[in-house]
GROMACS .gro file of C-alpha atoms in nm:
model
  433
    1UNK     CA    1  -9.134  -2.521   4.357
    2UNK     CA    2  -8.996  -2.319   4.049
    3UNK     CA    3  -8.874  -2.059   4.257
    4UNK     CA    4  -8.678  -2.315   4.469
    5UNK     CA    5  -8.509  -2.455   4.140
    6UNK     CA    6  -8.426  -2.102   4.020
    7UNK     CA    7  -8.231  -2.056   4.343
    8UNK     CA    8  -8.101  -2.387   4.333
    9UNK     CA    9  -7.956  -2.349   3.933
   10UNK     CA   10  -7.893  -1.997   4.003
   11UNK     CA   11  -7.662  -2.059   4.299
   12UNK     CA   12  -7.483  -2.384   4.157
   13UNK     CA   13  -7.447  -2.154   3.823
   14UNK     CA   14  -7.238  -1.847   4.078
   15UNK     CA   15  -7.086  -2.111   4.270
   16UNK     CA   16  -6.930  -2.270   3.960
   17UNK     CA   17  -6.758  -1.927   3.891
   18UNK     CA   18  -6.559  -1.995   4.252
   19UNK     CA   19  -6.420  -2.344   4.213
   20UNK     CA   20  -6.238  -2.349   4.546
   21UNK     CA   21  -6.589  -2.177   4.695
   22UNK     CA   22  -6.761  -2.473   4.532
   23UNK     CA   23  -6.533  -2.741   4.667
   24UNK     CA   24  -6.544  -2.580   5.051
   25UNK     CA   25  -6.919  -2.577   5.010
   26UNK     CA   26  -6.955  -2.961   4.890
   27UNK     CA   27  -6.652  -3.097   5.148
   28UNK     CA   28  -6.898  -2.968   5.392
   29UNK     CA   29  -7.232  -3.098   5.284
   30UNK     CA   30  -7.038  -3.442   5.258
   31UNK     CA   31  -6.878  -3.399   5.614
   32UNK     CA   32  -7.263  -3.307   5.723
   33UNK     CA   33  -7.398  -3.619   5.607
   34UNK     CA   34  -7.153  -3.822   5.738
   35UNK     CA   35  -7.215  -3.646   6.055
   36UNK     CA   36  -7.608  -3.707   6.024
   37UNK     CA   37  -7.524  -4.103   5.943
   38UNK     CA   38  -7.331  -4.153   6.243
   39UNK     CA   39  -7.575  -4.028   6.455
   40UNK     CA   40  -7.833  -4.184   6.288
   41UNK     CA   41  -7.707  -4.543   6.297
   42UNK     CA   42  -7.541  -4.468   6.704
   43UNK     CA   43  -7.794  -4.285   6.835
   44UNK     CA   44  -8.137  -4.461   6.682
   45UNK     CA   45  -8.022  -4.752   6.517
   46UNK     CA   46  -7.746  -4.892   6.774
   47UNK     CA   47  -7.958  -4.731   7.072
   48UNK     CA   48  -8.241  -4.917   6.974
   49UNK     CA   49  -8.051  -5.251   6.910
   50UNK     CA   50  -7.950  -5.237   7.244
   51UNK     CA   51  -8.269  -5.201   7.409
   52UNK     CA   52  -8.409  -5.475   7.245
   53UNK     CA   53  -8.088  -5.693   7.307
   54UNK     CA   54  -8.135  -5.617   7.659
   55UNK     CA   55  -8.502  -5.727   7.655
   56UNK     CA   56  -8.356  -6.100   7.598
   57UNK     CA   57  -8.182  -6.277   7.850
   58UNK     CA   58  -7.822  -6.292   7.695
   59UNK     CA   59  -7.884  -5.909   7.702
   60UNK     CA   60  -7.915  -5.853   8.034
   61UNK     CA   61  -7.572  -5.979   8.073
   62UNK     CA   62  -7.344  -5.753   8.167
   63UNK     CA   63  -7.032  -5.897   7.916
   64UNK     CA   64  -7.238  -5.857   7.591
   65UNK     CA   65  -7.377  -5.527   7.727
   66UNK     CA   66  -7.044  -5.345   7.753
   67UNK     CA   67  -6.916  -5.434   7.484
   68UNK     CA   68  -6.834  -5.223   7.228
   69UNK     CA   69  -6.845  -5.421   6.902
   70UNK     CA   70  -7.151  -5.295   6.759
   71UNK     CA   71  -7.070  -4.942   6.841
   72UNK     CA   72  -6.719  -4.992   6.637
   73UNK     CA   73  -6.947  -5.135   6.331
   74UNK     CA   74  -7.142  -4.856   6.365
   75UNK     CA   75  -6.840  -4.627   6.282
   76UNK     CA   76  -6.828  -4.775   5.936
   77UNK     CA   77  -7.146  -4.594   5.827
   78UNK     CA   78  -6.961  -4.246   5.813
   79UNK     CA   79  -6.642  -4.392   5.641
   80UNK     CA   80  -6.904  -4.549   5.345
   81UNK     CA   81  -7.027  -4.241   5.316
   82UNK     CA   82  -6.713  -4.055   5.271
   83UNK     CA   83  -6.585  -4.305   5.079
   84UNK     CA   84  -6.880  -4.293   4.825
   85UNK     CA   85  -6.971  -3.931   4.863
   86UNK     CA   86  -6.595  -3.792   4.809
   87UNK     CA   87  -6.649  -3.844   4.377
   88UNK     CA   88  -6.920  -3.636   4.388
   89UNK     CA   89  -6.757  -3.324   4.547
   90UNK     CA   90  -6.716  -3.072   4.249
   91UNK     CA   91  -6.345  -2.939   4.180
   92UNK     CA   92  -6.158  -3.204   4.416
   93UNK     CA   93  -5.856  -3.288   4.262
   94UNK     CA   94  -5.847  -3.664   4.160
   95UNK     CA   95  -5.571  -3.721   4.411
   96UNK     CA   96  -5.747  -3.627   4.688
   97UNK     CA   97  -6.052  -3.852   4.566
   98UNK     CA   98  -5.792  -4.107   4.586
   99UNK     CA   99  -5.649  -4.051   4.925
  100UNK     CA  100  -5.959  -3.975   5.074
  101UNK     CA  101  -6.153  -4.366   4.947
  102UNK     CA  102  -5.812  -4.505   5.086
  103UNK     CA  103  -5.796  -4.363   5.377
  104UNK     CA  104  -6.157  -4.441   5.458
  105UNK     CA  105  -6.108  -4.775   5.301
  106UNK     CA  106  -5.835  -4.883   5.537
  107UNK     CA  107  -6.070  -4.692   5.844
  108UNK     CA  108  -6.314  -4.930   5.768
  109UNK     CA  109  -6.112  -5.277   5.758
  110UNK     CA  110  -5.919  -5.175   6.088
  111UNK     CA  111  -6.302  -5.059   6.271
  112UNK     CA  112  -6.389  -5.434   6.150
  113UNK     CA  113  -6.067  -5.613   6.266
  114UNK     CA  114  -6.171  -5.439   6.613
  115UNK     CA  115  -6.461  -5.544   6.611
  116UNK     CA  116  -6.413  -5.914   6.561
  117UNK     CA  117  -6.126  -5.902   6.809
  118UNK     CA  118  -6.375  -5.776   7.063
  119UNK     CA  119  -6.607  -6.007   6.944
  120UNK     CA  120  -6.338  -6.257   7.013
  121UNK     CA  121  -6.264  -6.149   7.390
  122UNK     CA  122  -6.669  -6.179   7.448
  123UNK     CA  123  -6.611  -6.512   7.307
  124UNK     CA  124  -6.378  -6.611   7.581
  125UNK     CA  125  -6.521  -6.425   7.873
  126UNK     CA  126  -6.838  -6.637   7.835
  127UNK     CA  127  -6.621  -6.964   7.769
  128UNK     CA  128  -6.486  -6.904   8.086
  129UNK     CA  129  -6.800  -6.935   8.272
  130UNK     CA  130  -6.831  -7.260   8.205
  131UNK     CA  131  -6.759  -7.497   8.522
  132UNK     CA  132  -6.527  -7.727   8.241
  133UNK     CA  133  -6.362  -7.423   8.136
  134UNK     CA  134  -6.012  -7.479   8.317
  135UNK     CA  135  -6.016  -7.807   8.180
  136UNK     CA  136  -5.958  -7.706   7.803
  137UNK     CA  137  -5.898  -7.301   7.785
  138UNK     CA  138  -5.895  -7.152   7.466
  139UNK     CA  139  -5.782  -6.821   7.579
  140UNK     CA  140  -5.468  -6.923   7.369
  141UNK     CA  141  -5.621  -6.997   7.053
  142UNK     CA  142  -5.774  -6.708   7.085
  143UNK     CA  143  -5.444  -6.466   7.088
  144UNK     CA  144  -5.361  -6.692   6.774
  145UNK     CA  145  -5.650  -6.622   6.603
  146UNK     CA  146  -5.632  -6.233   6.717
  147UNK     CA  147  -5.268  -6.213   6.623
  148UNK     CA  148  -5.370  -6.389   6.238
  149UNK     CA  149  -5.638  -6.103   6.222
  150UNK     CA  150  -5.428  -5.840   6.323
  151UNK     CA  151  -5.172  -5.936   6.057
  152UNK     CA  152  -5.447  -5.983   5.800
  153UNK     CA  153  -5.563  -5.641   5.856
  154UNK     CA  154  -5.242  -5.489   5.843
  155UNK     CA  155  -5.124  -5.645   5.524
  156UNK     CA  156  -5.499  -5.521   5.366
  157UNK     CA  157  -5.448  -5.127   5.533
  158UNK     CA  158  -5.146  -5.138   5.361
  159UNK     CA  159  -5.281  -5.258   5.036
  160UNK     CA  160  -5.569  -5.001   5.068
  161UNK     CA  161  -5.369  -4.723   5.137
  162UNK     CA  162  -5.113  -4.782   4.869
  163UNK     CA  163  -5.404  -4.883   4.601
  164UNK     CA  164  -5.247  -5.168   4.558
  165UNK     CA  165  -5.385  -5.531   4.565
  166UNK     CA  166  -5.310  -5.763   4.853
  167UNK     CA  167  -5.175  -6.031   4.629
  168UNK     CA  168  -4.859  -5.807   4.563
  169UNK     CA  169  -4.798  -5.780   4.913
  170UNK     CA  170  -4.827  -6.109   4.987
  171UNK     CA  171  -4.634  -6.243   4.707
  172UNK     CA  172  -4.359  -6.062   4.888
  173UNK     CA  173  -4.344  -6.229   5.185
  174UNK     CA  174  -4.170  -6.511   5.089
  175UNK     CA  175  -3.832  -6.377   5.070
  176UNK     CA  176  -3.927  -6.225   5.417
  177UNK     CA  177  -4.054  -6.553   5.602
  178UNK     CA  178  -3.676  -6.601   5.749
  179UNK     CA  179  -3.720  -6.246   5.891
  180UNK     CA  180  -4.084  -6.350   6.025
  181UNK     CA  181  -3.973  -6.682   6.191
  182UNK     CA  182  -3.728  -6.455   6.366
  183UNK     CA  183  -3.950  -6.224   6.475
  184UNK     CA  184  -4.192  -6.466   6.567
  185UNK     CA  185  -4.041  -6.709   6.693
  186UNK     CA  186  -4.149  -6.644   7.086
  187UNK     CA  187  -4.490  -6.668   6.961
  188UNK     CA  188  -4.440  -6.977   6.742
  189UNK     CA  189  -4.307  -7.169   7.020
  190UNK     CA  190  -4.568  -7.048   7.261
  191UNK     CA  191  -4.846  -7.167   7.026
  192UNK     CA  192  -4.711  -7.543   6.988
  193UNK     CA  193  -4.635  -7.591   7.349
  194UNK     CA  194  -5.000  -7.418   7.427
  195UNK     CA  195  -5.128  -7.672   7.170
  196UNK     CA  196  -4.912  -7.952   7.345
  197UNK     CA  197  -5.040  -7.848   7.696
  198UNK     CA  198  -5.440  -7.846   7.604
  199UNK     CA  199  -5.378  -8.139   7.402
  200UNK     CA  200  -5.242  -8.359   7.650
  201UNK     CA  201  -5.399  -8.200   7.958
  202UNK     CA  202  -5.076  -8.153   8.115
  203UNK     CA  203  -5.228  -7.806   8.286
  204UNK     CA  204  -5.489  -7.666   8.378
  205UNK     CA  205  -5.620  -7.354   8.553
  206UNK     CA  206  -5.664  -7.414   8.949
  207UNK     CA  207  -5.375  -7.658   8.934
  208UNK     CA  208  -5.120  -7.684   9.201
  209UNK     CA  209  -4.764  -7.659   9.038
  210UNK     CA  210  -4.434  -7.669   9.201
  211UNK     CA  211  -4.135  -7.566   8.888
  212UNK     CA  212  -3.820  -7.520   9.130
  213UNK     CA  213  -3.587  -7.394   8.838
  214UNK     CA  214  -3.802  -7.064   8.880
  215UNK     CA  215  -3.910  -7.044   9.239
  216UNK     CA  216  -4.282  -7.139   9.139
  217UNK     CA  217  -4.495  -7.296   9.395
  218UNK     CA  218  -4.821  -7.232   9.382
  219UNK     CA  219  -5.163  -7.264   9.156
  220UNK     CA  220  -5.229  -7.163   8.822
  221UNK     CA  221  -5.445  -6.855   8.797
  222UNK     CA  222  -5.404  -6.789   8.416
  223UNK     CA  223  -5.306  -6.958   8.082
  224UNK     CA  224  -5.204  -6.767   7.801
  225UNK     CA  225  -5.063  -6.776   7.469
  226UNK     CA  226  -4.668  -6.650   7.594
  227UNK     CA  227  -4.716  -6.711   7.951
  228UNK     CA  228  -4.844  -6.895   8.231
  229UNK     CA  229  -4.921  -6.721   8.573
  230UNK     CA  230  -4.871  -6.859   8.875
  231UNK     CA  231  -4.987  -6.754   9.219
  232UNK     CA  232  -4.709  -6.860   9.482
  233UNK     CA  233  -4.843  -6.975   9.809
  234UNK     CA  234  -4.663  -6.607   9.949
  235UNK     CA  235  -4.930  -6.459   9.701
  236UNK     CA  236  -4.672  -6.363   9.480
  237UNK     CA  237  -4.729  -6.424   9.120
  238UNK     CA  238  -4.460  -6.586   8.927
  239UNK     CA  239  -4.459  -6.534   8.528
  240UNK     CA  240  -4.352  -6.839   8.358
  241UNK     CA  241  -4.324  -6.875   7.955
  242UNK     CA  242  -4.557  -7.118   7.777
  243UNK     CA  243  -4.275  -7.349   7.628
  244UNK     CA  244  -4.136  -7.368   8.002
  245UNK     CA  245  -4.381  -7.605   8.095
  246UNK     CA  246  -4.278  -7.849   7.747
  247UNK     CA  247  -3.889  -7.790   7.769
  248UNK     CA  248  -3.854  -7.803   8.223
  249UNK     CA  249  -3.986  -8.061   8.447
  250UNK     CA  250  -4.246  -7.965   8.705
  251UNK     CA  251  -4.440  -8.127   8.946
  252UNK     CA  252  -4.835  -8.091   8.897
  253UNK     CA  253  -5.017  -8.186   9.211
  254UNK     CA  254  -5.325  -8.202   9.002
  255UNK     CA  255  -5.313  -8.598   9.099
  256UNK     CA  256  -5.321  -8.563   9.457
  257UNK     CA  257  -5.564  -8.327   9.482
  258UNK     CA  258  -5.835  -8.524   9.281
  259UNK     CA  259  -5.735  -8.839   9.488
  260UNK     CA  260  -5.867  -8.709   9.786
  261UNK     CA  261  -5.605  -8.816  10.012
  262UNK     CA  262  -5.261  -8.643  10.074
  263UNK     CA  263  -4.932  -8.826  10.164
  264UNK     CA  264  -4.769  -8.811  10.503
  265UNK     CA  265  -4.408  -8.957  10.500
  266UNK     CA  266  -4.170  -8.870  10.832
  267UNK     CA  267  -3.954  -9.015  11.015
  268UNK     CA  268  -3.876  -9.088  11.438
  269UNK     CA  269  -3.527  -9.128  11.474
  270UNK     CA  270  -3.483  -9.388  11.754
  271UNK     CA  271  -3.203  -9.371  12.035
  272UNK     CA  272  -3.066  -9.738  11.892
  273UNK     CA  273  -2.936  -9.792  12.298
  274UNK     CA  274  -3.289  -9.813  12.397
  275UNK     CA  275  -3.423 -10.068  12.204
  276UNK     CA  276  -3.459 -10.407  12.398
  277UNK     CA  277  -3.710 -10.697  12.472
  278UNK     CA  278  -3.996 -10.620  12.706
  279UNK     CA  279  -3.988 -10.786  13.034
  280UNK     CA  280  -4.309 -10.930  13.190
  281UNK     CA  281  -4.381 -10.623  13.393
  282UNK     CA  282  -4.376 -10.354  13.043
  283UNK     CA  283  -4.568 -10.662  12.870
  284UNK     CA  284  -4.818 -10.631  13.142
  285UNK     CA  285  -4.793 -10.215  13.123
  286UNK     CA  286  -4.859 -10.251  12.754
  287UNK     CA  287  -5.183 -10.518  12.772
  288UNK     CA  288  -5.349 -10.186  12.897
  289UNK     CA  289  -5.367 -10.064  12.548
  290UNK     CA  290  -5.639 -10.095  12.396
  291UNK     CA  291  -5.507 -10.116  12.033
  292UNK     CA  292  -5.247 -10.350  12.194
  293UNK     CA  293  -5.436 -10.629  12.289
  294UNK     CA  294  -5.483 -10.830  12.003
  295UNK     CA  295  -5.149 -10.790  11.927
  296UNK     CA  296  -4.995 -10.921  12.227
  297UNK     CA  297  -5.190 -11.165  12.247
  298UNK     CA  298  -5.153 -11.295  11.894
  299UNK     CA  299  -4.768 -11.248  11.929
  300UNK     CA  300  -4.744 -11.435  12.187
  301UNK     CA  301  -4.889 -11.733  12.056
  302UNK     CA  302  -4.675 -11.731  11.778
  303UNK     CA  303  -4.373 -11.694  11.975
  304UNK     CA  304  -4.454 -11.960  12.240
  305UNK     CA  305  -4.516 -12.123  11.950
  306UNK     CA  306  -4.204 -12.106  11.800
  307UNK     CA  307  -4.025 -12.148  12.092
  308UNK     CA  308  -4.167 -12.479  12.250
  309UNK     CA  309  -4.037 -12.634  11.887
  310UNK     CA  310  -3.699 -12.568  12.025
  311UNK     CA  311  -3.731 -12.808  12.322
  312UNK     CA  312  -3.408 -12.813  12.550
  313UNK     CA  313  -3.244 -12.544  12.297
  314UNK     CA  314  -3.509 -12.331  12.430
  315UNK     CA  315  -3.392 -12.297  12.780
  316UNK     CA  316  -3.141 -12.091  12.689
  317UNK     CA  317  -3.293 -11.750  12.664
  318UNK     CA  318  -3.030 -11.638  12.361
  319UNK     CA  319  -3.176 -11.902  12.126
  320UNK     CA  320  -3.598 -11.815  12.183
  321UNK     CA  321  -3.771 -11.530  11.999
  322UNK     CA  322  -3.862 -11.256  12.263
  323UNK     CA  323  -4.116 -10.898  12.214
  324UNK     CA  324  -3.929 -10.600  12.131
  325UNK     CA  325  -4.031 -10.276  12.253
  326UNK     CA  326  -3.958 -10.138  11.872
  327UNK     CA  327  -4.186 -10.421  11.750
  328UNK     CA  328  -4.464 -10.352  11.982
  329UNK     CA  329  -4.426  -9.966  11.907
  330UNK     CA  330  -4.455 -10.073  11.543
  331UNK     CA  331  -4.757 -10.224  11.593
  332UNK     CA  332  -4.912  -9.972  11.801
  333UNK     CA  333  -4.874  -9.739  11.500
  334UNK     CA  334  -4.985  -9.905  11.266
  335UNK     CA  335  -5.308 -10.002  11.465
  336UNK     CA  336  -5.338  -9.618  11.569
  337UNK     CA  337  -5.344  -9.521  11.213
  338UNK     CA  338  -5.610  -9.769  11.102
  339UNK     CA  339  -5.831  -9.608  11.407
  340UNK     CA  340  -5.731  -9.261  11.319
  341UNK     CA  341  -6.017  -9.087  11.143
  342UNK     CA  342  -5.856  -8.819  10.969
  343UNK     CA  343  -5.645  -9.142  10.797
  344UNK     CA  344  -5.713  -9.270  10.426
  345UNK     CA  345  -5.816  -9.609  10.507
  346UNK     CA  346  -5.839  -9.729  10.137
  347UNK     CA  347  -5.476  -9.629  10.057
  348UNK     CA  348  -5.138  -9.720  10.138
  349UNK     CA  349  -5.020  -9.748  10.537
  350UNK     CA  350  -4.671  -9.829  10.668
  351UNK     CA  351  -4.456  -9.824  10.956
  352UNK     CA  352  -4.094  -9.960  10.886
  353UNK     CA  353  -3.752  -9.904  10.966
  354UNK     CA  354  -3.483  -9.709  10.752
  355UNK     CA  355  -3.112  -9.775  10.780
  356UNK     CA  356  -2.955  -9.727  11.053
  357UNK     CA  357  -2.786  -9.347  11.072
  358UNK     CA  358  -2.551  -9.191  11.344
  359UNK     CA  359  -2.879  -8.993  11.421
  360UNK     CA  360  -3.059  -9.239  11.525
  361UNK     CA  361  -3.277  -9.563  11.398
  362UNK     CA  362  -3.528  -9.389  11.160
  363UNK     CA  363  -3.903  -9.533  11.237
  364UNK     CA  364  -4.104  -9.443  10.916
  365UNK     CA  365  -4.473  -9.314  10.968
  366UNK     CA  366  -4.610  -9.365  10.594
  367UNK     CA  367  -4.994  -9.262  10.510
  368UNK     CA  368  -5.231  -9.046  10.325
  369UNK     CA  369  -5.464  -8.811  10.516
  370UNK     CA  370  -5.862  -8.833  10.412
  371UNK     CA  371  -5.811  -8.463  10.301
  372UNK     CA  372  -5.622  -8.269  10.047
  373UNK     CA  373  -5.683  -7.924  10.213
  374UNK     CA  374  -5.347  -7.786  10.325
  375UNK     CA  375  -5.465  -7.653  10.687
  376UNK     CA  376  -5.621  -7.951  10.764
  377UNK     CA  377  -5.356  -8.181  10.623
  378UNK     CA  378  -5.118  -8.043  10.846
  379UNK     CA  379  -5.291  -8.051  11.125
  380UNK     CA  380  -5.381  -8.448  11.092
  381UNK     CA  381  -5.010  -8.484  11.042
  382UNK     CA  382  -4.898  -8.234  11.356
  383UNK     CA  383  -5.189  -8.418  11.590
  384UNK     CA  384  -5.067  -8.782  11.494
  385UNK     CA  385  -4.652  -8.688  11.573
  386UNK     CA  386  -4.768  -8.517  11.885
  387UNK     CA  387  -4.935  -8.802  12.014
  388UNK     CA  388  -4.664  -9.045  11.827
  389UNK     CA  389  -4.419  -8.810  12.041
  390UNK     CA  390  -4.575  -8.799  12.366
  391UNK     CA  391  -4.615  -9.173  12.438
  392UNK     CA  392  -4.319  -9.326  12.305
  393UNK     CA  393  -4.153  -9.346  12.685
  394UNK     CA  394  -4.408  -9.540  12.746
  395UNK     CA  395  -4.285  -9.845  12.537
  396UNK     CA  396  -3.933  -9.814  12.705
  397UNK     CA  397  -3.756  -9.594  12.376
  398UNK     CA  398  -3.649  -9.266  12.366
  399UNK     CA  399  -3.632  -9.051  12.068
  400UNK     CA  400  -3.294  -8.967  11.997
  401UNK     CA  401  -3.171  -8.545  11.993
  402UNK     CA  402  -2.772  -8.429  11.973
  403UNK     CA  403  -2.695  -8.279  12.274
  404UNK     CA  404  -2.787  -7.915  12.381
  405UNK     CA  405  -2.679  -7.661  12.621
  406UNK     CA  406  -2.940  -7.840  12.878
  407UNK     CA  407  -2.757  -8.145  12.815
  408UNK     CA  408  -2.429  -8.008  12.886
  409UNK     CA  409  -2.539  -7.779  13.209
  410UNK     CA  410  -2.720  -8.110  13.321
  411UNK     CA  411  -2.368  -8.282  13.348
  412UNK     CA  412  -2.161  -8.000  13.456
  413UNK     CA  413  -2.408  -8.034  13.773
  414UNK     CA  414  -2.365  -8.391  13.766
  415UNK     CA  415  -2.006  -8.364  13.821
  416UNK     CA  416  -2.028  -8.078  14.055
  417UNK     CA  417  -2.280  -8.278  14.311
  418UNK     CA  418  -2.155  -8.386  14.647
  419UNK     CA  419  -2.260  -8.744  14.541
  420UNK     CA  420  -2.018  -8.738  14.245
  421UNK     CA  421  -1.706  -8.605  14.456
  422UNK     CA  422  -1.793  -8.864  14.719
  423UNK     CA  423  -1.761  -9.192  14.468
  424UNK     CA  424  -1.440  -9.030  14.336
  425UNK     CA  425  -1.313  -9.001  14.719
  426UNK     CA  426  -1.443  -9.367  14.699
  427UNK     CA  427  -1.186  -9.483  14.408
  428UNK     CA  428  -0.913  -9.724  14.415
  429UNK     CA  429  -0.610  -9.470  14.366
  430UNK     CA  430  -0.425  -9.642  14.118
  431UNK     CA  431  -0.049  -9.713  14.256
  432UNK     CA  432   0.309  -9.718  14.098
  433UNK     CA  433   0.488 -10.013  14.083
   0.00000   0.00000   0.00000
């Protein structure tokens, strides 16, 4: 033991005689223990953390074990130590003492300020897991609060590096807060109409938006502190700013969807010339009907009704009430709705007539389906018109169409035919006087 403290004194003693010698020697010895503490605290102490983190169950899931904010705490270890160890390095000049604790120093609060930002993002990866999550996201708060941090730290590196206190810098913000509102200003907008929006539930993720002004029609797959993403129904993805969705209007379809029924609202456009009353022969056709039957026969009743009140006005056919086809086909849609089962039966149903337009008499077919799904909702709608198109000769209307190039071959034959040149052979030739 003497003889190791006789080498010990005897080489501190010859090392004192080279300063710079001396200085090299204890740089190292301090860069070797910092060296030894890292992989001390990563590869025992953080190794072994781990291990028994995964032994519990929220280790085992696969979020908290990639993340990296313990191994960023753990890099704090060799910064302490340099830090601390740096004044006791012989014949280091006091400004590099200095530089060296600030450096480290300001190392150490940016390793932290990574660490709680990760800490953050685990945060909100495990929020969203939660089935209630899309209903009130934090994933903007949580760029707030990662933007405040980030600031913090940058304002304290700053202070640490300069070996100043924080107070100095801060007291010199003032005369730069114009400058910061500017700068800022994207992100101060985004964070009031993100509180706005989560406040008064006016989006959520999943929801079906339509914002015309920027070609977006689709649901929301993301909400953010600056931006909302949208995935178009082309599987595009449209990128809209947060304050959009405060300052535009939009349609949500949020409302529909949780309804559970889905509006259908079209129109048959009636050729007006083939509306009339129904003679006793169609009357009979139309008894056949199965949905018609009641109706008939209730309308009847009412109209004989009416009409024997009329007594000998009511031999003239122009003053009695009489079945119209229109009426009738009325009728039949409404009762095919109420039997359709793909139909809403505890919402709204109408069939009534628009204004007149040179296009026709419009017939409107108003309903919700039982389904919000967009396949089947369209299908329901397609099967209903097809059937709605297919039988409407049978009540004596046609469906009214401008004329096409069938139409116009069809009476270019027409005039051609031997029957047509016959009736004009057939004429009166009109005669001068």
């Amino acid at each position: 033991m003497d003889d190791v403290t006789a080498f010990w004194q005897s080489s501190t003693a010859w090392l004192e005689q080279h300063p710079q010698l001396y200085m090299a020697v204890g740089l190292f010895v301090l860069l070797l223990l910092a060296w030894l503490s890292n992989a001390v605290v990563k590869r025992m102490l953080v190794r072994g953390l781990m291990r028994a983190l995964r032994a519990t169950p929220a280790g085992r899931d696969e979020t908290l074990a990639n993340s990296t904010v313990i191994a960023r705490l753990a890099n704090v270890i060799p910064a302490l130590v340099l830090s601390a160890g740096i004044v006791f390095v012989p014949e280091v000049p006091e400004v590099l003492v200095a530089i060296i604790q600030n450096v480290a120093n300001a190392f150490v609060i940016l390793t932290v300020a990574l660490a709680i930002n990760g800490a953050l993002t685990v945060v909100n990866t495990i929020y969203e897991r939660r089935p209630d999550s899309h209903l009130k996201p934090i994933k903007g708060y949580i760029q707030v609060i990662k933007i405040l941090i980030y600031a913090v730290t940058a304002i304290l590196i700053i202070a640490a590096l300069i070996d100043r206190s924080p107070v100095i810098l801060l007291s010199g913000l003032g005369a730069m807060a114009a400058v910061l509102m500017l700068v800022f200003q994207d992100t101060l907008l985004s964070l009031v109409a993100s509180m706005q929006i989560s406040s008064n539930d006016i989006v959520r993720v999943g929801d079906w938006v339509e914002m015309p002004a920027l070609n977006a029609d689709g649901d929301v797959i993301d909400i953010a502190l600056h931006t909302v993403k949208v995935q178009n129904w082309d599987r595009t993805i449209t990128t809209i700013p947060t304050r959009r969705f405060i300052t535009d209007s939009f349609k949500n379809w949020r409302g529909m969807q949780e309804s559970g029924g889905r509006r259908i609202s079209r129109t048959l456009l009636i050729d007006q010339q083939s509306i009339g009353f129904l003679t006793d022969k169609e009357k009979e056709h139309l008894q056949s009907f199965r949905l018609l039957r009641t109706y008939l026969r209730e309308k009847q009743e009412e109209i004989d009704s009416w009409n024997s009140e009329l007594r000998e006005d009511g031999k003239a056919p122009v003053n009695t009430r009489r079945i119209t086809n229109i009426g009738t086909f009325r009728a039949y849609i409404s009762c095919y709705l109420k039997n359709h089962p793909g139909i809403h039966q505890d919402m709204i149903q109408m069939v009534r007539q628009m204004a007149p337009t040179p296009d026709g008499l419009p017939l409107q077919v108003y309903a919700f389906t039982a389904t919000t799904a967009w396949v089947e909702y369209e299908g329901i709608q397609s099967d209903i018109f097809d059937h709605l198109y297919s039988i409407i000769p049978e009540f004596g209307l046609r469906v009214y169409q401008h004329p096409s190039g069938v139409d116009v071959r069809e009476l270019k034959n027409v005039f051609a035919s031997p029957e047509h040149a016959e009736q004009e052979e057939a004429r009166p030739k009109s005669t001068d006087a």
